[in-house]
Coordinates of C-alpha atoms in Angstrom, one line a residue:
M187 CA 6.1 6.5 -25.8
E188 CA 8.8 6.0 -28.5
R189 CA 6.6 3.4 -30.8
S190 CA 9.4 0.1 -29.1
E191 CA 8.1 0.7 -26.0
A192 CA 4.9 1.0 -27.2
H193 CA 4.3 -2.3 -28.4
G194 CA 6.5 -3.4 -25.5
F195 CA 4.2 -2.2 -23.3
A196 CA 1.0 -3.6 -25.5
A197 CA 2.5 -6.9 -24.9
A198 CA 3.1 -6.9 -21.4
M199 CA 0.0 -5.5 -20.3
S200 CA -1.9 -8.1 -22.9
G201 CA 0.4 -11.3 -21.6
A202 CA -0.7 -10.0 -18.2
F203 CA -3.9 -10.1 -19.1
L204 CA -4.5 -13.1 -20.7
L205 CA -2.7 -14.9 -17.9
S206 CA -4.8 -13.2 -15.4
C207 CA -8.0 -14.3 -17.1
L208 CA -6.7 -18.0 -17.6
L209 CA -6.2 -17.6 -13.6
F210 CA -9.7 -16.5 -12.9
A211 CA -11.4 -19.1 -15.0
A212 CA -9.1 -21.8 -12.9
I213 CA -10.2 -20.0 -9.6
N214 CA -14.0 -19.4 -11.0
R215 CA -14.1 -23.4 -11.5
H216 CA -13.0 -24.6 -8.4
Q217 CA -14.4 -21.7 -5.4
R218 CA -17.5 -21.0 -7.6
G219 CA -19.3 -19.0 -4.2
P220 CA -18.1 -16.1 -2.5
Y221 CA -15.3 -17.0 -0.3
M222 CA -14.3 -15.3 3.2
D223 CA -14.9 -11.5 2.6
E224 CA -16.7 -12.2 -0.6
A225 CA -19.4 -14.2 1.9
F226 CA -20.4 -10.1 2.8
H227 CA -19.6 -7.5 -0.6
V228 CA -21.4 -10.2 -3.1
P229 CA -24.7 -10.3 -1.6
Q230 CA -24.3 -6.8 -0.9
A231 CA -23.4 -5.8 -4.2
Q232 CA -26.4 -8.4 -5.1
A233 CA -28.7 -5.9 -3.5
Y234 CA -27.7 -2.9 -5.1
C235 CA -28.1 -4.6 -8.2
H236 CA -31.8 -5.3 -7.8
G237 CA -32.5 -2.1 -6.4
R238 CA -32.6 -2.5 -3.2
F239 CA -29.9 0.7 -2.1
L240 CA -31.2 1.5 1.0
Q241 CA -30.4 -3.2 2.4
W242 CA -26.9 -2.6 4.2
D243 CA -24.9 -5.2 6.1
P244 CA -24.2 -4.2 9.6
M245 CA -20.7 -6.5 8.9
I246 CA -19.3 -4.1 6.3
T247 CA -16.9 -1.7 7.1
T248 CA -16.5 -0.3 4.4
L249 CA -18.1 2.3 2.0
P250 CA -20.4 1.3 -1.0
G251 CA -17.9 2.4 -3.1
L252 CA -16.9 -1.1 -5.1
Y253 CA -21.2 -1.9 -4.6
L254 CA -22.0 1.5 -6.8
V255 CA -18.7 1.1 -9.5
S256 CA -20.0 -2.8 -9.3
V257 CA -23.5 -1.5 -10.6
G258 CA -22.5 1.1 -13.2
A259 CA -20.5 -1.7 -15.0
V260 CA -22.6 -4.9 -14.9
K261 CA -26.1 -3.3 -15.8
P262 CA -25.2 -1.0 -18.5
A263 CA -23.5 -4.5 -20.0
A264 CA -26.1 -7.0 -19.2
W265 CA -28.0 -4.8 -21.6
L266 CA -25.6 -4.4 -24.3
F267 CA -24.7 -8.0 -24.0
G268 CA -28.6 -8.9 -23.0
W269 CA -28.1 -10.8 -20.3
T270 CA -30.6 -11.9 -17.8
G271 CA -31.0 -14.0 -14.8
S272 CA -28.4 -14.9 -12.3
V273 CA -25.4 -14.6 -14.6
V274 CA -25.8 -11.1 -14.1
C275 CA -24.6 -10.2 -10.5
S276 CA -23.1 -13.7 -10.4
A277 CA -20.0 -13.8 -7.8
G278 CA -17.9 -14.3 -10.8
M279 CA -18.9 -11.6 -12.8
L280 CA -18.8 -9.5 -9.8
R281 CA -14.9 -10.6 -9.4
F282 CA -14.6 -9.7 -13.1
I283 CA -14.6 -6.3 -12.5
N284 CA -11.2 -6.1 -9.9
L285 CA -10.1 -7.7 -12.8
L286 CA -10.5 -5.0 -15.5
F287 CA -9.4 -2.5 -12.2
S288 CA -6.9 -4.6 -12.4
A289 CA -5.6 -3.8 -16.2
G290 CA -6.4 0.0 -15.0
N291 CA -3.5 -0.5 -12.4
F292 CA -1.0 -1.7 -15.4
Y293 CA -1.1 1.4 -16.8
L294 CA -1.0 3.7 -14.2
L295 CA 1.7 2.1 -12.7
Y296 CA 3.6 2.7 -15.9
L297 CA 2.8 6.4 -15.9
L298 CA 4.0 7.0 -12.8
L299 CA 6.8 4.8 -13.6
F300 CA 7.5 7.6 -16.4
K301 CA 6.7 10.2 -15.1
I302 CA 8.8 10.5 -11.4
H303 CA 11.5 8.3 -13.6
Q304 CA 12.1 11.5 -16.1
K305 CA 14.3 13.2 -15.6
N306 CA 16.7 9.7 -15.4
K307 CA 17.5 9.3 -19.1
A308 CA 19.9 6.4 -18.0
V309 CA 16.4 4.2 -17.2
S310 CA 14.8 2.8 -20.8
G311 CA 11.7 1.4 -22.1
F312 CA 12.2 -2.0 -21.4
Q313 CA 12.8 -1.3 -17.4
R314 CA 10.3 1.0 -17.4
I315 CA 7.9 -2.5 -18.6
L316 CA 9.4 -4.8 -16.5
S317 CA 9.6 -3.0 -13.1
T318 CA 5.1 -2.4 -14.2
L319 CA 4.8 -6.1 -14.5
T320 CA 6.3 -6.7 -11.4
L321 CA 4.7 -4.3 -9.4
A322 CA 1.3 -5.4 -11.2
M323 CA 2.2 -8.8 -9.9
F324 CA 2.8 -8.2 -6.5
P325 CA 1.7 -11.0 -4.5
T326 CA -0.5 -9.5 -1.7
L327 CA -2.2 -7.4 -4.5
Y328 CA -2.4 -8.9 -7.7
F329 CA -3.9 -12.7 -5.6
F330 CA -6.8 -10.4 -4.8
T331 CA -7.7 -9.5 -8.3
F332 CA -9.7 -12.8 -8.8
L333 CA -12.0 -12.3 -5.5
Y334 CA -14.4 -9.7 -4.4
Y335 CA -12.9 -7.5 -2.5
T336 CA -12.2 -3.7 -2.5
D337 CA -8.5 -3.7 -2.9
P338 CA -7.3 -3.9 -6.8
G339 CA -10.6 -0.6 -6.7
S340 CA -8.9 1.0 -3.6
V341 CA -5.6 0.7 -5.4
F342 CA -6.7 2.2 -8.4
F343 CA -8.5 5.2 -7.9
T344 CA -5.7 6.3 -5.3
L345 CA -2.9 5.7 -7.8
F346 CA -4.8 7.6 -10.9
A347 CA -5.2 10.1 -7.6
Y348 CA -1.5 10.3 -7.3
L349 CA -0.9 10.7 -10.7
M350 CA -2.9 13.3 -11.2
C351 CA -1.4 14.9 -8.4
L352 CA 2.1 14.6 -10.7
Y353 CA 0.7 16.4 -13.2
G354 CA -0.7 19.4 -11.1
N355 CA -4.3 18.0 -11.5
H356 CA -5.3 19.0 -7.9
K357 CA -9.6 19.2 -8.9
T358 CA -9.3 15.5 -10.6
S359 CA -7.2 14.2 -8.2
A360 CA -9.4 15.0 -5.4
L361 CA -12.5 13.9 -7.5
L362 CA -10.5 10.6 -7.8
G363 CA -8.7 10.4 -3.6
F364 CA -13.2 10.7 -3.2
C365 CA -13.5 7.6 -5.2
G366 CA -10.9 6.5 -3.3
F367 CA -12.5 6.9 0.0
M368 CA -15.1 5.8 -1.0
F369 CA -13.7 2.0 -1.1
R370 CA -11.3 2.6 2.0
Q371 CA -11.5 5.1 4.3
T372 CA -8.3 5.4 5.5
N373 CA -7.1 6.5 1.0
I374 CA -8.0 9.1 3.1
V375 CA -4.1 9.8 3.8
W376 CA -3.1 9.0 0.5
T377 CA -5.1 12.3 0.1
V378 CA -3.0 14.4 2.5
F379 CA 0.1 12.7 0.4
C380 CA -1.2 13.8 -2.9
A381 CA -1.5 17.7 -1.3
G382 CA 2.1 16.8 0.8
N383 CA 3.7 16.3 -2.4
I384 CA 2.8 19.8 -3.1
V385 CA 3.7 21.6 0.2
A386 CA 6.9 19.4 0.2
E387 CA 8.1 20.5 -3.1
K388 CA 7.8 24.7 -2.2
L389 CA 9.4 23.3 1.3
N390 CA 12.0 22.4 -1.1
E391 CA 12.6 25.4 -3.4
A392 CA 12.4 28.1 -0.2
W393 CA 14.9 25.0 1.4
K394 CA 17.3 25.8 -1.3
T395 CA 16.7 29.0 -1.0
E396 CA 17.5 29.5 2.6
L397 CA 20.7 27.4 1.4
Q398 CA 21.9 29.9 -1.0
K399 CA 21.7 32.8 0.9
K400 CA 23.8 31.5 3.8
K401 CA 26.1 29.7 1.1
D402 CA 26.1 26.5 3.9
E403 CA 26.8 23.7 1.9
K404 CA 27.4 21.6 4.5
I405 CA 23.6 21.7 5.8
S406 CA 22.5 19.8 2.2
S407 CA 25.9 17.2 1.8
R408 CA 25.3 15.8 4.9
K409 CA 21.7 15.6 5.2
G410 CA 20.9 12.1 7.0
S411 CA 23.2 14.4 10.0
F412 CA 20.8 15.1 13.8
S413 CA 22.2 18.2 13.6
D414 CA 20.9 18.7 9.6
L415 CA 17.5 17.5 10.8
I416 CA 16.8 19.8 14.3
R417 CA 18.1 22.6 11.5
I418 CA 15.6 21.3 8.9
L419 CA 12.5 20.5 12.1
Q420 CA 13.2 24.2 12.6
F421 CA 13.0 25.9 9.3
L422 CA 9.9 24.1 8.7
I423 CA 8.1 25.4 11.4
E424 CA 8.9 28.9 10.5
Y425 CA 7.7 28.3 7.2
L426 CA 4.5 26.5 8.0
I427 CA 4.1 29.3 10.6
T428 CA 4.3 32.2 8.3
P429 CA 0.9 33.7 7.0
K430 CA 2.2 34.6 4.0
N431 CA 3.1 30.9 3.1
L432 CA 0.4 29.0 4.0
V433 CA -2.2 31.2 2.1
I434 CA 0.4 30.0 -0.6
L435 CA -0.1 26.7 0.5
T436 CA -3.7 26.8 1.3
A437 CA -5.1 28.5 -2.7
L438 CA -2.6 25.2 -4.2
T439 CA -4.5 22.6 -1.7
W440 CA -7.6 23.7 -1.5
P441 CA -9.5 20.9 -3.6
Y442 CA -8.3 18.2 -1.2
I443 CA -8.4 20.5 1.7
I444 CA -11.9 20.1 0.7
L445 CA -12.2 16.3 0.4
V446 CA -10.1 16.1 4.3
T447 CA -13.0 19.1 5.5
V448 CA -15.8 16.4 4.0
F449 CA -13.8 13.3 5.9
F450 CA -13.8 14.8 9.0
V451 CA -17.3 16.2 9.1
F452 CA -18.3 12.2 7.9
V453 CA -16.5 11.1 11.1
F454 CA -18.7 12.7 13.4
I455 CA -21.9 12.1 11.8
N456 CA -21.0 8.5 11.5
G457 CA -19.4 8.7 15.0
G458 CA -15.7 6.8 13.8
I459 CA -13.5 6.1 10.8
V460 CA -16.1 2.2 10.5
V461 CA -19.2 1.7 9.0
G462 CA -21.2 -1.3 10.6
D463 CA -19.2 -3.8 12.5
R464 CA -16.4 -1.7 15.0
S465 CA -16.5 -4.3 17.7
S466 CA -13.5 -5.5 15.5
H467 CA -11.5 -2.6 14.2
E468 CA -10.7 -0.6 17.0
A469 CA -8.3 1.9 16.3
C470 CA -4.9 2.6 18.3
L471 CA -1.7 2.9 18.9
H472 CA -0.4 -0.1 17.6
F473 CA 3.4 1.0 16.7
P474 CA 4.7 -2.6 16.2
Q475 CA 2.9 -2.1 13.1
L476 CA 5.7 0.1 11.3
F477 CA 7.8 -2.6 12.0
Y478 CA 5.9 -5.2 10.8
F479 CA 5.1 -3.2 7.7
L480 CA 9.5 -2.9 7.2
S481 CA 10.0 -6.3 7.6
F482 CA 7.6 -6.8 4.6
T483 CA 8.9 -3.9 2.7
V484 CA 12.2 -6.0 2.5
F485 CA 10.7 -9.7 2.3
F486 CA 9.0 -8.0 -0.7
S487 CA 12.3 -5.9 -1.8
F488 CA 15.1 -7.5 -0.4
P489 CA 17.3 -7.2 -4.6
H490 CA 16.9 -4.0 -3.3
L491 CA 17.5 -3.7 -0.3
L492 CA 18.8 -6.9 1.6
T493 CA 22.2 -6.9 -0.9
P494 CA 26.1 -7.4 0.9
T495 CA 26.6 -3.2 0.2
K496 CA 23.7 -2.3 2.0
I497 CA 24.7 -4.7 5.1
R498 CA 28.1 -3.0 4.7
K499 CA 27.0 0.0 4.8
F500 CA 24.2 0.2 8.0
L501 CA 27.5 -1.8 10.0
L502 CA 29.8 1.1 9.0
S503 CA 27.0 3.4 9.9
L504 CA 25.6 1.4 13.2
R505 CA 29.6 2.0 14.1
K506 CA 29.8 5.5 13.0
H507 CA 26.7 6.3 15.6
P508 CA 26.4 3.9 18.3
V509 CA 24.5 6.5 20.8
Q510 CA 21.9 7.0 18.1
Y511 CA 21.2 3.4 17.1
S512 CA 20.7 2.5 21.3
L513 CA 18.5 4.8 21.5
I514 CA 16.6 4.4 19.1
A515 CA 16.9 0.1 20.2
V516 CA 15.8 2.0 23.8
I517 CA 12.2 3.9 22.3
S518 CA 11.5 0.3 19.3
L519 CA 11.7 -2.1 22.7
F520 CA 9.9 0.1 24.7
L521 CA 7.2 0.6 21.9
I522 CA 6.9 -3.7 21.1
W523 CA 6.4 -3.9 25.1
K524 CA 4.1 -1.5 25.4
F525 CA 2.1 -1.6 22.0
T526 CA 2.0 -5.1 21.1
Y527 CA -1.7 -6.2 20.4
V528 CA -2.6 -9.0 19.3
H529 CA -6.6 -9.5 17.6
K530 CA -9.1 -11.9 18.1
Y531 CA -8.9 -12.7 14.3
L532 CA -4.9 -13.0 14.3
L533 CA -5.3 -16.3 16.6
A534 CA -8.3 -17.3 15.5
D535 CA -8.3 -17.8 11.7
N536 CA -6.0 -20.7 10.0
R537 CA -6.4 -19.6 6.4
H538 CA -4.8 -16.2 6.2
Y539 CA -1.0 -16.6 6.0
T540 CA -0.2 -14.0 9.0
F541 CA -1.4 -16.7 11.1
Y542 CA 1.1 -18.8 10.9
V543 CA 3.4 -15.7 10.5
W544 CA 2.5 -15.2 14.0
R545 CA 2.4 -18.9 15.8
K546 CA 5.2 -19.7 14.0
V547 CA 7.8 -16.3 15.0
F548 CA 6.3 -14.2 17.4
Q549 CA 4.5 -17.2 19.8
R550 CA 7.5 -19.3 20.1
H551 CA 8.8 -17.5 22.2
D552 CA 7.9 -14.0 24.3
L553 CA 11.1 -12.1 23.8
V554 CA 11.1 -13.2 20.0
K555 CA 9.1 -9.8 19.6
Y556 CA 12.7 -8.1 21.3
V557 CA 15.1 -10.1 19.8
L558 CA 13.9 -9.0 16.2
V559 CA 14.0 -5.5 16.8
P560 CA 17.9 -5.7 15.1
V561 CA 16.1 -6.5 11.8
Y562 CA 13.9 -4.1 12.0
I563 CA 16.5 -1.4 13.1
F564 CA 18.1 -2.3 9.5
A565 CA 14.8 -2.5 7.6
G566 CA 14.5 0.9 8.4
W567 CA 17.9 1.9 7.6
S568 CA 17.8 -0.2 4.6
F569 CA 13.9 1.5 3.7
A570 CA 15.3 5.3 4.1
D571 CA 18.3 5.2 2.5
T572 CA 16.7 3.7 -0.6
L573 CA 14.6 7.0 -0.9
K574 CA 17.7 8.8 -0.1
S575 CA 17.3 10.9 -3.6
K576 CA 14.1 12.0 -2.9
S577 CA 14.0 15.5 -0.7
I578 CA 13.9 15.3 2.9
F579 CA 10.4 17.3 2.5
W580 CA 9.2 14.8 1.1
I581 CA 10.8 11.9 3.2
L582 CA 8.9 13.5 5.9
M583 CA 6.0 14.1 4.4
Y584 CA 5.6 10.1 3.1
F585 CA 6.7 8.8 6.4
V586 CA 3.7 10.9 8.4
C587 CA 1.2 9.1 6.2
L588 CA 2.9 5.9 6.4
L589 CA 2.3 5.8 10.2
A590 CA -0.8 7.2 9.9
V591 CA -1.9 4.5 7.5
T592 CA -0.8 1.3 9.4
V593 CA -0.3 2.5 13.5
P594 CA -4.2 2.7 14.2
Q595 CA -4.6 -0.5 13.2
K596 CA -5.3 -3.8 15.9
L597 CA -5.4 -6.4 13.2
L598 CA -1.7 -7.6 11.3
E599 CA -3.4 -7.8 8.1
F600 CA -0.5 -7.9 4.4
R601 CA -3.6 -6.1 2.9
Y602 CA -3.2 -3.1 4.8
F603 CA 0.6 -3.2 3.4
I604 CA -0.2 -2.7 -0.6
L605 CA -0.4 1.1 -0.8
P606 CA 2.2 2.3 1.0
F607 CA 4.7 -0.4 -0.7
L608 CA 3.4 0.5 -3.3
I609 CA 4.1 4.1 -3.9
Y610 CA 7.7 3.2 -1.7
R611 CA 8.4 1.1 -4.8
L612 CA 7.4 3.5 -7.2
N613 CA 10.1 6.2 -6.2
I614 CA 13.0 4.4 -5.8
P615 CA 15.6 4.8 -7.8
F616 CA 15.5 2.2 -11.1
P617 CA 17.7 -0.9 -10.0
S618 CA 19.8 -2.7 -12.5
L619 CA 18.5 -4.7 -14.6
Y620 CA 19.5 -8.2 -12.9
R621 CA 18.1 -6.7 -9.1
Q622 CA 14.7 -6.3 -11.4
L623 CA 14.5 -9.3 -12.8
L624 CA 15.3 -11.2 -9.6
E625 CA 12.2 -9.3 -7.7
L626 CA 9.5 -10.6 -11.2
A627 CA 11.6 -14.2 -11.0
F628 CA 10.5 -13.6 -6.9
Y629 CA 6.7 -12.7 -7.8
I630 CA 6.0 -15.1 -10.0
V631 CA 7.3 -17.8 -7.4
V632 CA 5.4 -16.2 -4.6
N633 CA 2.1 -15.8 -6.7
A634 CA 3.2 -19.6 -8.2
V635 CA 2.6 -21.1 -4.6
T636 CA -0.7 -18.8 -3.2
F637 CA -2.1 -19.7 -6.2
Y638 CA -1.2 -23.7 -5.7
L639 CA -2.3 -23.2 -2.0
F640 CA -5.3 -21.6 -2.4
L641 CA -6.9 -24.5 -5.1
N642 CA -5.2 -27.9 -4.0
R643 CA -4.1 -27.4 -0.9
T644 CA -7.8 -27.4 0.9
F645 CA -9.0 -28.5 4.4
Q646 CA -12.2 -28.0 7.0
W647 CA -12.8 -26.9 9.7
P648 CA -14.4 -30.2 11.9
N649 CA -17.2 -28.4 13.1
S650 CA -17.8 -27.6 9.5
D651 CA -18.6 -28.9 5.8
E652 CA -17.0 -26.0 3.7
I653 CA -14.0 -26.0 1.9
Q654 CA -11.8 -24.0 3.3
R655 CA -9.1 -22.4 1.1
F656 CA -5.3 -20.9 2.2
M657 CA -4.9 -16.5 0.9
W658 CA -3.2 -13.9 1.9

């Protein structure tokens, strides 16, 4: 890092942290007590603070990583600064843990952008800092910086594991992946993703060798065609069933294999992936979740995905491959027809944005969910088009992980999209400076509206005296 870039990064990180501290103070003034899921998380952490490690709230569905880290941070700080009484593990003090995770995420995002795009010499230090600032302010993640939720810590350990994987430090990556798993069980998918990075790299090397042997340049130049995809899948199967290749891949990915094995042992002993209340977190094949994620990604990445050039390219592709797109449309309609689930929380809780998205869009008419299929197809095409700089094996591996982390979820919850979105956004080519600035400005506006609604547009339910607030 050059000196000017180091100074710019320090200024951006300090400025972002100062802004976050001001917002943190405002939110804690307006909402002193636990809100929403904090009503479960805060008392559980306070029980750990008082040494009651066997006490557990059965409504909590995640493992105790957040509470263990909180106690590990708050207790030494309380001893060092002489804090006593209720302030030690108050809601405000526990929320501050996530503010620290947010600062860590800022640094990790910068390091990941630097590592992933290090071969692109056209990317300036200013662009890296700007993209880091933008991703650090990603609205769905940034909002939960100020509440005692698992998201900032979950993202921190997962991004840290990904960074260590990219640097080839796989034992450390697996250990950090375990920490991420302790925050949210579904993070095991991103451990598989880290292992998949190694496998994709080896597959890409073998594929290039195969192309050179056959001197078949047509395959590599037409990576998106259906016939080439079939050939690639055949190569993939042949490579993975060869014992020698399996031994090599196992030797490279053994730390991740151990962690995945631990995960399966946990699932077997626990009787499922969810701890605590399972009635509201049932796994199912909710394929439209993929369509919701793609729409979510287009919304938050519209400067990159929703451009006149993209639309023209899509229409051209549509004209060239009508049969393929017709087949995709039919499959999409079938998946929506047979596999759409509506969680009771989505219909009942009017504090979340998803409640209004569902009511204002999907509940207008029974046919709306089918009418949106062309939008989903464009979103999927544009999403894949921005990743074409990655190898086909990386794309396949990421897509499998994306399916694994979204499809089994019955509840439409934007928080579940944070990690797949961030990993996608980190890996797309750097956009123009204009589009980066537009993206940052959009995130700032969305954040400003969200915090304004949360702080100032409160309401009450007819059967409750508690103040309710709008949130993600």
